[in-house]
CSV table of C-alpha atoms and ligand atoms in Angstrom, one decimal:
chain,number,residue,atom,x,y,z
A,212,MET,CA,95.9,103.3,92.8
A,213,ASN,CA,97.7,100.1,94.0
A,214,ILE,CA,96.1,97.1,95.4
A,215,HIS,CA,97.4,94.2,97.6
A,216,GLU,CA,99.0,91.0,96.3
A,217,PHE,CA,96.1,89.1,97.8
A,218,GLN,CA,93.4,91.1,96.1
A,219,ALA,CA,95.5,91.0,92.8
A,220,LYS,CA,95.5,87.3,92.8
A,221,GLU,CA,91.8,87.2,93.5
A,222,LEU,CA,91.2,89.2,90.5
A,223,LEU,CA,93.6,87.0,88.5
A,224,ARG,CA,91.7,84.0,89.4
A,225,GLN,CA,88.5,85.6,87.7
A,226,TYR,CA,90.6,85.5,84.6
A,227,SER,CA,91.8,81.9,85.0
A,228,VAL,CA,95.3,83.0,85.6
A,229,PRO,CA,96.9,80.1,87.7
A,230,VAL,CA,97.8,81.3,91.1
A,231,PRO,CA,98.7,79.2,94.3
A,232,ALA,CA,95.8,78.3,96.6
A,233,GLY,CA,95.7,80.6,99.6
A,234,SER,CA,93.8,83.5,101.4
A,235,VAL,CA,94.4,86.4,103.6
A,236,ALA,CA,94.3,86.5,107.3
A,237,HIS,CA,94.2,89.4,109.6
A,238,SER,CA,95.2,87.5,112.8
A,239,VAL,CA,97.3,84.6,113.9
A,240,GLU,CA,93.8,82.7,114.7
A,241,GLN,CA,92.7,83.4,111.1
A,242,ALA,CA,96.1,82.4,109.6
A,243,ALA,CA,96.0,79.3,111.4
A,244,ALA,CA,92.4,78.6,110.1
A,245,VAL,CA,93.4,79.3,106.4
A,246,ALA,CA,96.4,77.0,106.8
A,247,GLU,CA,94.2,74.0,108.2
A,248,GLU,CA,91.9,74.5,105.3
A,249,LEU,CA,94.6,74.7,102.7
A,250,ASP,CA,95.6,71.1,103.8
A,251,VAL,CA,99.2,71.3,102.3
A,252,SER,CA,102.5,70.2,103.8
A,253,ARG,CA,104.4,73.6,103.2
A,254,PHE,CA,103.0,77.2,103.4
A,255,VAL,CA,104.2,80.7,102.7
A,256,VAL,CA,103.4,83.4,104.9
A,257,LYS,CA,103.5,86.8,103.0
A,258,ALA,CA,103.0,90.2,104.7
A,259,GLN,CA,100.6,92.4,102.7
A,260,ILE,CA,101.9,95.9,102.1
A,261,HIS,CA,101.9,98.0,98.9
A,262,ALA,CA,105.6,97.7,98.5
A,263,GLY,CA,107.8,95.1,97.1
A,264,GLY,CA,111.1,93.6,98.1
A,265,ARG,CA,109.3,91.7,101.0
A,266,GLY,CA,111.3,88.4,100.2
A,267,LYS,CA,114.5,90.0,100.9
A,268,GLY,CA,113.2,92.2,103.8
A,269,GLY,CA,111.7,89.1,105.9
A,270,GLY,CA,108.2,89.4,104.7
A,271,VAL,CA,108.0,86.1,102.8
A,272,LYS,CA,108.4,83.1,105.1
A,273,ILE,CA,108.1,79.3,104.5
A,274,ALA,CA,106.3,77.4,107.2
A,275,HIS,CA,106.2,73.5,107.5
A,276,SER,CA,103.3,73.3,109.8
A,277,VAL,CA,100.4,75.1,111.1
A,278,GLU,CA,102.3,76.0,114.1
A,279,GLU,CA,105.1,77.6,111.9
A,280,VAL,CA,102.3,79.5,110.1
A,281,ARG,CA,101.3,80.9,113.6
A,282,ALA,CA,104.7,81.8,114.5
A,283,ALA,CA,105.4,83.5,111.1
A,284,THR,CA,102.2,85.5,111.2
A,285,ASP,CA,102.8,86.6,114.7
A,286,ALA,CA,106.2,87.9,113.8
A,287,MET,CA,104.8,90.0,111.0
A,288,ILE,CA,101.4,91.4,111.9
A,289,GLY,CA,101.3,94.4,114.0
A,290,ARG,CA,104.9,95.5,113.0
A,291,PRO,CA,106.6,97.6,110.5
A,292,LEU,CA,108.3,95.7,107.5
A,293,ILE,CA,111.1,97.4,106.2
A,294,THR,CA,112.1,96.7,102.6
A,295,ALA,CA,114.2,98.4,99.9
A,296,GLN,CA,110.8,100.0,98.7
A,297,THR,CA,109.3,101.3,101.8
A,298,SER,CA,110.3,104.4,103.9
A,299,PRO,CA,113.1,103.7,106.2
A,300,GLN,CA,110.6,103.3,109.1
A,301,GLY,CA,108.9,100.5,107.0
A,302,GLN,CA,105.1,99.9,106.3
A,303,PHE,CA,102.8,98.6,109.1
A,304,VAL,CA,101.6,95.2,108.4
A,305,ARG,CA,98.0,94.5,109.1
A,306,ARG,CA,97.5,91.3,107.2
A,307,VAL,CA,99.0,88.3,105.6
A,308,LEU,CA,98.6,86.1,102.8
A,309,ILE,CA,98.8,82.6,103.5
A,310,GLU,CA,99.1,80.2,100.6
A,311,GLN,CA,100.5,77.0,99.4
A,312,ALA,CA,104.3,76.8,98.9
A,313,VAL,CA,105.1,75.5,95.5
A,314,ASP,CA,108.3,73.7,94.2
A,315,ILE,CA,109.9,76.2,92.0
A,316,ALA,CA,112.0,75.1,89.1
A,317,ARG,CA,112.7,78.4,87.5
A,318,GLU,CA,111.5,82.0,88.0
A,319,ALA,CA,110.7,84.6,85.3
A,320,TYR,CA,109.6,88.1,85.1
A,321,PHE,CA,106.3,89.1,83.2
A,322,GLY,CA,105.0,92.7,83.2
A,323,LEU,CA,102.3,94.6,81.3
A,324,VAL,CA,102.7,98.5,81.3
A,325,ILE,CA,101.5,101.5,79.1
A,326,ASP,CA,104.4,102.4,76.9
A,327,ARG,CA,103.8,106.3,76.7
A,328,ALA,CA,106.1,106.5,73.5
A,329,SER,CA,104.2,103.9,71.5
A,330,GLN,CA,100.9,104.6,73.4
A,331,ARG,CA,100.5,100.8,73.6
A,332,ILE,CA,100.1,98.1,76.3
A,333,THR,CA,103.5,96.5,76.2
A,334,ILE,CA,104.8,93.1,77.6
A,335,ILE,CA,108.1,93.4,79.3
A,336,ALA,CA,109.6,90.0,80.1
A,337,CYS,CA,112.9,88.4,81.2
A,338,ASP,CA,113.9,85.0,81.5
A,339,GLY,CA,115.4,85.5,85.0
A,340,GLY,CA,113.0,86.9,87.5
A,341,GLY,CA,112.6,86.8,91.2
A,342,VAL,CA,114.0,89.0,93.7
A,343,ASP,CA,116.9,90.1,91.8
A,344,ILE,CA,115.3,91.4,88.7
A,345,GLU,CA,116.4,95.0,89.2
A,346,GLU,CA,120.0,93.9,89.0
A,347,THR,CA,119.4,91.8,85.9
A,348,ALA,CA,117.8,94.5,84.1
A,349,ARG,CA,120.8,96.8,85.1
A,350,ASN,CA,123.6,94.4,84.1
A,351,GLU,CA,122.1,92.3,81.4
A,352,PRO,CA,119.6,94.4,79.6
A,353,GLU,CA,119.6,92.2,76.5
A,354,ARG,CA,117.6,89.5,78.5
A,355,ILE,CA,114.7,91.7,78.6
A,356,VAL,CA,112.1,91.5,75.7
A,357,ARG,CA,109.4,93.9,74.8
A,358,GLU,CA,106.4,93.3,72.7
A,359,ALA,CA,103.8,96.2,71.9
A,360,VAL,CA,100.0,95.4,71.8
A,361,ASP,CA,98.2,97.0,68.8
A,362,PRO,CA,94.9,97.9,70.6
A,363,ALA,CA,92.8,97.3,67.4
A,364,VAL,CA,93.5,93.5,67.4
A,365,GLY,CA,94.6,92.9,71.0
A,366,LEU,CA,97.5,90.6,71.9
A,367,LEU,CA,97.9,87.8,69.5
A,368,ASP,CA,99.0,84.2,69.9
A,369,PHE,CA,102.3,84.6,68.0
A,370,GLN,CA,103.4,87.4,70.1
A,371,CYS,CA,102.8,85.4,73.2
A,372,ARG,CA,104.8,82.5,71.6
A,373,LYS,CA,107.5,84.9,70.8
A,374,VAL,CA,107.7,86.1,74.4
A,375,ALA,CA,107.3,82.6,75.7
A,376,THR,CA,110.2,81.5,73.7
A,377,HIS,CA,112.4,84.3,74.9
A,378,LEU,CA,111.5,83.0,78.5
A,379,LYS,CA,112.6,79.6,77.4
A,380,LEU,CA,109.2,78.1,77.8
A,381,GLY,CA,108.7,75.0,75.4
A,382,GLY,CA,106.6,72.0,74.8
A,383,LYS,CA,103.5,71.9,76.9
A,384,GLN,CA,104.3,75.1,78.6
A,385,LEU,CA,104.0,77.1,75.3
A,386,PRO,CA,100.2,76.8,75.1
A,387,ALA,CA,99.8,77.5,78.8
A,388,ALA,CA,102.0,80.5,78.6
A,389,VAL,CA,99.9,81.9,75.7
A,390,LYS,CA,96.6,81.3,77.5
A,391,LEU,CA,98.2,83.1,80.7
A,392,MET,CA,99.5,86.1,78.9
A,393,LYS,CA,96.3,86.7,77.0
A,394,ALA,CA,94.4,86.3,80.3
A,395,LEU,CA,96.7,88.8,82.0
A,396,TYR,CA,96.2,91.3,79.1
A,397,ARG,CA,92.6,91.0,79.2
A,398,CYS,CA,92.7,91.7,82.9
A,399,PHE,CA,94.9,94.7,82.3
A,400,ARG,CA,92.7,96.2,79.5
A,401,ASP,CA,89.2,95.3,81.2
A,402,ASN,CA,90.3,97.0,84.6
A,403,ASP,CA,92.0,100.1,83.3
A,404,ALA,CA,95.2,99.0,84.8
A,405,VAL,CA,98.5,100.9,84.3
A,406,LEU,CA,100.7,98.1,85.4
A,407,ILE,CA,100.6,94.4,86.1
A,408,GLU,CA,103.8,92.9,87.2
A,409,VAL,CA,104.0,89.2,87.9
A,410,ASN,CA,107.4,88.4,89.6
A,411,PRO,CA,108.1,85.7,89.7
A,412,LEU,CA,106.2,83.9,87.0
A,413,ALA,CA,107.3,80.4,88.2
A,414,VAL,CA,107.8,77.4,86.5
A,415,THR,CA,107.1,74.6,89.0
A,416,LEU,CA,108.9,71.2,89.3
A,417,ASP,CA,105.8,69.6,87.9
A,418,ASN,CA,105.9,71.8,84.7
A,419,ARG,CA,103.2,74.2,85.6
A,420,LEU,CA,103.2,78.0,85.2
A,421,LEU,CA,102.1,79.9,88.3
A,422,ALA,CA,101.9,83.6,89.1
A,423,LEU,CA,103.6,83.6,92.5
A,424,ASP,CA,103.5,87.4,92.9
A,425,ALA,CA,101.2,90.0,91.5
A,426,LYS,CA,101.5,93.8,91.8
A,427,MET,CA,98.7,95.9,90.2
A,428,GLN,CA,98.2,99.4,89.5
A,429,PHE,CA,95.2,101.2,88.2
A,430,ASP,CA,94.6,104.6,86.3
A,431,ASP,CA,93.2,107.0,89.0
A,432,ASN,CA,91.4,108.9,86.3
A,433,ALA,CA,89.5,105.7,85.2
A,434,ILE,CA,88.7,104.5,88.8
A,435,TYR,CA,85.3,106.1,88.8
A,436,ARG,CA,84.1,103.6,86.4
A,437,ARG,CA,85.5,100.5,88.2
A,438,PRO,CA,83.9,100.4,91.5
A,439,HIS,CA,84.9,96.7,92.0
A,440,ILE,CA,88.5,98.1,91.8
A,441,SER,CA,88.0,101.3,93.8
A,442,ASN,CA,86.4,99.1,96.6
A,443,LEU,CA,90.0,97.4,97.0
A,444,ARG,CA,91.5,100.7,97.9
A,445,ASP,CA,93.3,100.4,101.3
A,446,PHE,CA,93.6,104.0,102.8
A,447,ASP,CA,96.0,102.6,105.3
A,448,GLU,CA,98.6,102.3,102.8
A,449,GLU,CA,98.3,105.9,101.8
A,450,ASP,CA,99.6,109.0,103.3
A,451,PRO,CA,96.8,110.3,105.5
A,452,LYS,CA,97.5,113.9,104.4
A,453,GLU,CA,96.8,112.8,100.6
A,454,VAL,CA,93.5,111.0,101.6
A,455,GLU,CA,92.4,114.1,103.4
A,456,ALA,CA,93.3,116.4,100.6
A,457,GLY,CA,91.5,114.2,98.1
A,458,ALA,CA,88.4,114.7,100.2
A,459,HIS,CA,88.6,118.2,100.1
A,460,GLY,CA,89.1,118.3,96.4
A,461,LEU,CA,92.8,119.4,96.6
A,462,ASN,CA,95.5,117.8,94.7
A,463,TYR,CA,98.2,117.2,97.3
A,464,ILE,CA,101.3,115.0,97.0
A,465,ALA,CA,103.7,114.8,100.2
A,466,LEU,CA,107.4,115.1,99.5
A,467,GLU,CA,110.5,115.3,101.6
A,468,GLY,CA,111.4,119.0,101.6
A,469,ASN,CA,110.6,121.8,104.3
A,470,VAL,CA,109.0,124.4,102.1
A,471,GLY,CA,105.1,123.9,102.3
A,472,CYS,CA,103.6,125.0,99.0
A,473,ILE,CA,100.0,126.3,98.2
A,474,VAL,CA,99.6,127.1,94.7
A,475,ASN,CA,96.7,127.3,92.2
A,476,GLY,CA,97.1,125.4,89.1
A,477,ALA,CA,99.2,122.1,88.6
A,478,GLY,CA,101.7,123.8,85.9
A,479,LEU,CA,102.2,126.8,88.4
A,480,ALA,CA,102.6,124.4,91.3
A,481,MET,CA,105.3,122.5,89.4
A,482,ALA,CA,107.1,125.8,88.4
A,483,THR,CA,106.9,126.8,92.0
A,484,MET,CA,108.7,123.6,93.1
A,485,ASP,CA,111.4,124.2,90.4
A,486,ALA,CA,111.9,127.8,91.6
A,487,ILE,CA,112.3,126.4,95.3
A,488,ALA,CA,114.9,124.1,93.9
A,489,LEU,CA,116.5,126.7,92.0
A,490,HIS,CA,117.2,128.5,95.3
A,491,ASP,CA,118.7,125.3,96.7
A,492,GLY,CA,115.5,124.6,98.6
A,493,LYS,CA,113.2,121.7,98.9
A,494,PRO,CA,109.4,121.5,98.4
A,495,ALA,CA,107.7,119.6,101.3
A,496,ASN,CA,104.7,119.0,98.9
A,497,PHE,CA,102.9,119.6,95.6
A,498,LEU,CA,99.7,121.3,96.1
A,499,ASP,CA,97.2,122.5,93.6
A,500,VAL,CA,94.1,124.2,95.2
A,501,GLY,CA,92.3,124.4,92.0
A,502,GLY,CA,90.4,127.2,90.1
A,503,GLY,CA,87.7,128.1,92.4
A,504,ALA,CA,89.8,128.6,95.6
A,505,SER,CA,87.3,129.5,98.3
A,506,PRO,CA,88.5,130.7,101.7
A,507,GLU,CA,87.4,127.3,103.1
A,508,LYS,CA,89.6,125.6,100.5
A,509,VAL,CA,92.6,127.7,101.2
A,510,THR,CA,92.1,127.0,105.1
A,511,ASN,CA,92.0,123.3,104.5
A,512,ALA,CA,95.2,123.6,102.1
A,513,PHE,CA,97.0,125.3,104.9
A,514,ARG,CA,95.9,122.7,107.6
A,515,ILE,CA,97.0,119.9,105.4
A,516,VAL,CA,100.4,121.6,104.5
A,517,LEU,CA,101.0,122.2,108.2
A,518,LEU,CA,100.1,118.5,109.2
A,519,ASP,CA,103.7,117.9,107.8
A,520,LYS,CA,106.0,118.5,110.7
A,521,ASN,CA,109.1,119.1,108.4
A,522,VAL,CA,107.6,122.3,107.0
A,523,LYS,CA,109.6,125.4,108.1
A,524,ALA,CA,108.0,128.1,105.8
A,525,VAL,CA,105.0,128.3,103.6
A,526,LEU,CA,104.9,129.7,100.2
A,527,VAL,CA,101.7,130.8,98.7
A,528,ASN,CA,101.7,131.4,95.1
A,529,ILE,CA,98.4,132.4,93.4
A,530,PHE,CA,98.1,133.6,89.7
A,531,ALA,CA,94.4,134.6,89.7
A,532,GLY,CA,92.6,134.2,86.4
A,533,ILE,CA,89.3,132.4,87.5
A,534,ASN,CA,90.4,132.7,91.1
A,535,ARG,CA,90.2,136.2,92.8
A,536,CYS,CA,93.2,137.3,94.9
A,537,ASP,CA,90.9,138.9,97.5
A,538,TRP,CA,89.2,135.6,98.2
A,539,VAL,CA,92.4,133.7,98.3
A,540,ALA,CA,93.9,136.5,100.6
A,541,GLU,CA,90.7,136.1,102.8
A,542,GLY,CA,91.4,132.4,103.1
A,543,ILE,CA,94.9,132.9,103.9
A,544,VAL,CA,94.0,135.3,106.8
A,545,ARG,CA,91.3,133.1,108.1
A,546,ALA,CA,94.0,130.1,108.1
A,547,MET,CA,96.5,132.0,109.9
A,548,ARG,CA,94.0,133.0,112.6
A,549,GLU,CA,92.3,129.6,112.9
A,550,LEU,CA,95.5,127.6,112.8
A,551,LYS,CA,97.6,129.8,114.6
A,552,VAL,CA,100.4,129.5,112.0
A,553,LYS,CA,103.8,129.6,113.7
A,554,VAL,CA,106.1,129.2,110.5
A,555,PRO,CA,106.9,132.2,108.2
A,556,VAL,CA,104.4,132.6,105.3
A,557,VAL,CA,105.5,134.0,102.1
A,558,VAL,CA,102.6,135.3,99.8
A,559,ARG,CA,103.0,136.1,96.1
A,560,LEU,CA,99.8,137.3,94.7
A,561,ALA,CA,99.1,138.2,90.8
A,562,GLY,CA,96.2,138.5,88.5
A,563,THR,CA,92.5,139.4,89.2
A,564,ASN,CA,91.8,141.7,92.0
A,565,VAL,CA,95.6,141.6,93.3
A,566,GLU,CA,95.5,145.2,94.9
A,567,GLN,CA,92.2,144.2,97.0
A,568,GLY,CA,94.0,141.0,97.8
A,569,ARG,CA,97.1,142.8,99.1
A,570,ALA,CA,94.9,145.2,101.1
A,571,VAL,CA,93.2,142.3,102.8
A,572,LEU,CA,96.6,140.8,103.8
A,573,ALA,CA,97.9,144.4,105.1
A,574,GLN,CA,94.7,145.2,106.9
A,575,SER,CA,94.8,141.8,108.8
A,576,GLY,CA,97.5,142.8,111.2
A,577,LEU,CA,99.1,139.6,110.8
A,578,LYS,CA,102.9,139.0,109.8
A,579,PHE,CA,103.4,138.0,106.1
A,580,LEU,CA,106.4,138.2,103.8
A,581,THR,CA,105.3,139.4,100.5
A,582,ALA,CA,106.8,139.0,97.1
A,583,ASN,CA,105.9,140.2,93.5
A,584,THR,CA,107.4,137.5,91.6
A,585,LEU,CA,107.7,133.8,91.7
A,586,ASP,CA,111.6,134.0,91.7
A,587,ASP,CA,111.6,136.4,94.8
A,588,ALA,CA,109.1,134.5,96.5
A,589,ALA,CA,111.0,131.1,96.1
A,590,ALA,CA,114.1,132.8,97.3
A,591,MET,CA,112.5,134.3,100.4
A,592,ALA,CA,110.8,131.1,101.3
A,593,VAL,CA,114.0,129.1,101.1
A,594,ARG,CA,115.7,131.7,103.3
A,595,ALA,CA,112.9,131.7,105.7
A,596,THR,CA,113.3,128.0,106.4
A,597,SER,CA,116.6,128.9,108.2
A,598,GLY,CA,115.0,131.8,110.0
A,599,ALA,CA,117.1,134.5,108.1
A,600,THR,CA,114.2,136.8,107.1
A,601,ALA,CA,115.1,140.0,108.9
A,602,HIS,CA,115.9,142.2,105.9
A,603,GLU,CA,112.8,141.2,104.2
A,604,HIS,CA,109.8,143.4,104.1
A,605,ILE,CA,107.2,142.3,106.6
A,606,HIS,CA,103.8,143.7,106.8
A,607,LYS,CA,102.8,144.7,110.1
B,811,LIG,P1,108.6,90.4,97.0
B,811,LIG,O1,108.6,90.6,95.4
B,811,LIG,O2,107.9,91.5,97.6
B,811,LIG,O3,109.9,90.0,97.3
B,811,LIG,P2,107.1,87.8,96.3
B,811,LIG,O4,105.9,87.4,96.5
B,811,LIG,O5,107.9,87.8,94.8
B,811,LIG,O6,107.6,89.0,97.2
B,811,LIG,O7,108.2,86.6,97.1
B,811,LIG,C1,109.7,86.5,97.0
B,811,LIG,C2,110.0,85.1,96.6
B,811,LIG,O8,109.5,84.1,97.6
B,811,LIG,C3,109.6,84.6,95.3
B,811,LIG,O9,110.7,85.2,94.4
B,811,LIG,C4,109.6,83.2,95.4
B,811,LIG,O10,111.0,82.7,95.4
B,811,LIG,C5,109.3,83.0,96.7
B,811,LIG,N1,107.8,82.5,96.9
B,811,LIG,C6,106.7,83.5,96.9
B,811,LIG,N2,105.5,82.8,97.0
B,811,LIG,C7,105.8,81.5,96.9
B,811,LIG,C8,105.1,80.5,97.0
B,811,LIG,N3,103.6,80.4,97.1
B,811,LIG,N4,105.6,79.2,96.9
B,811,LIG,C9,106.9,79.1,97.0
B,811,LIG,N5,107.8,80.2,97.0
B,811,LIG,C10,107.2,81.4,96.9
B,812,LIG,MG1,108.0,89.5,93.7
């Protein structure tokens, strides 16, 4: 789960990580009020979306007066913002962060991630940060330093000093950097984060260290025990199909292809997507209906898959172990009737009660393409997307 920059900064404040003074605003009036209260001579207006690259995309604007704050806010709120990290249509902006503009001497990059190989929270830092970090990482990888944290002892001072030295922080900046890094580490660990990215970590002209941007991601599997984090979830930033699927206990991830997939089991769902790709097709989604796929669940799965207008064919691939093919078949028939499915539907059933399941489909009087193997099913579904299904066996 991702959170907004303004939320991340509020969390960081609780850990005494220095961030610029500022507050979120949902309207031009509110933005002006926040600016008045800040009482500084320069402001930054920052679009709050769950995507980076805002600086280069026009989502971060300096303002020299409350009037300019109004104008910049008006230009951002209620419009999509397109950045290198959003879809081509952009992400709709509903709120902005109004904060004090600081005088930057230098920008560095500081991140915390979980390194799966070493199974440790790991610092990734670079002495050059800011909006060109991706390029630096590509062209000058030697400028990036990594430091893994032993969970038994936590992040130690000498490790922070090592990273700080790499970031060319010395003198009075050194103890400040150690304090900041340890606070970020605590914030990461105590909240079950999987990513904290401070880019830029700024050195100001008056020699202070400040987190000017903050991106945070949390472990979805641990969210249940962090209500103060799950409360920050912004459904507007998520695919509505994924949100609805989650509410029905379905594991659905929207993708870009045109073959809708309804599968039981995450492993089989992955294999199904691979098989589609092998036949030069593209899956429209990942969907695991889970073990106890009741007719209701299958109907919901169909409905969500078909919300995606790119879907030109649906591939149902069920290997019933705990499931029963006849229940799944009932679900398919019900979904086809209730939803008046117009696209070709390929069904491959295997496992428990497979004969009963096939009988349910055959007796329904509905049109299906049926296949016995995953490979055949994938080939049929890909062909069906272009309407070339004539020579296939169609149940009438
Ligand atoms: P993004 O990463 O989405 O582009 P950032 O928050 O990193 O957005 O902002 C982009 C750039 O804008 C930063 O690298 C920094 O140079 C500048 N900036 C951001 N916040 C401030 C601030 N409070 N004061 C001065 N400059 C800022
Ligand atoms: Mg940034």
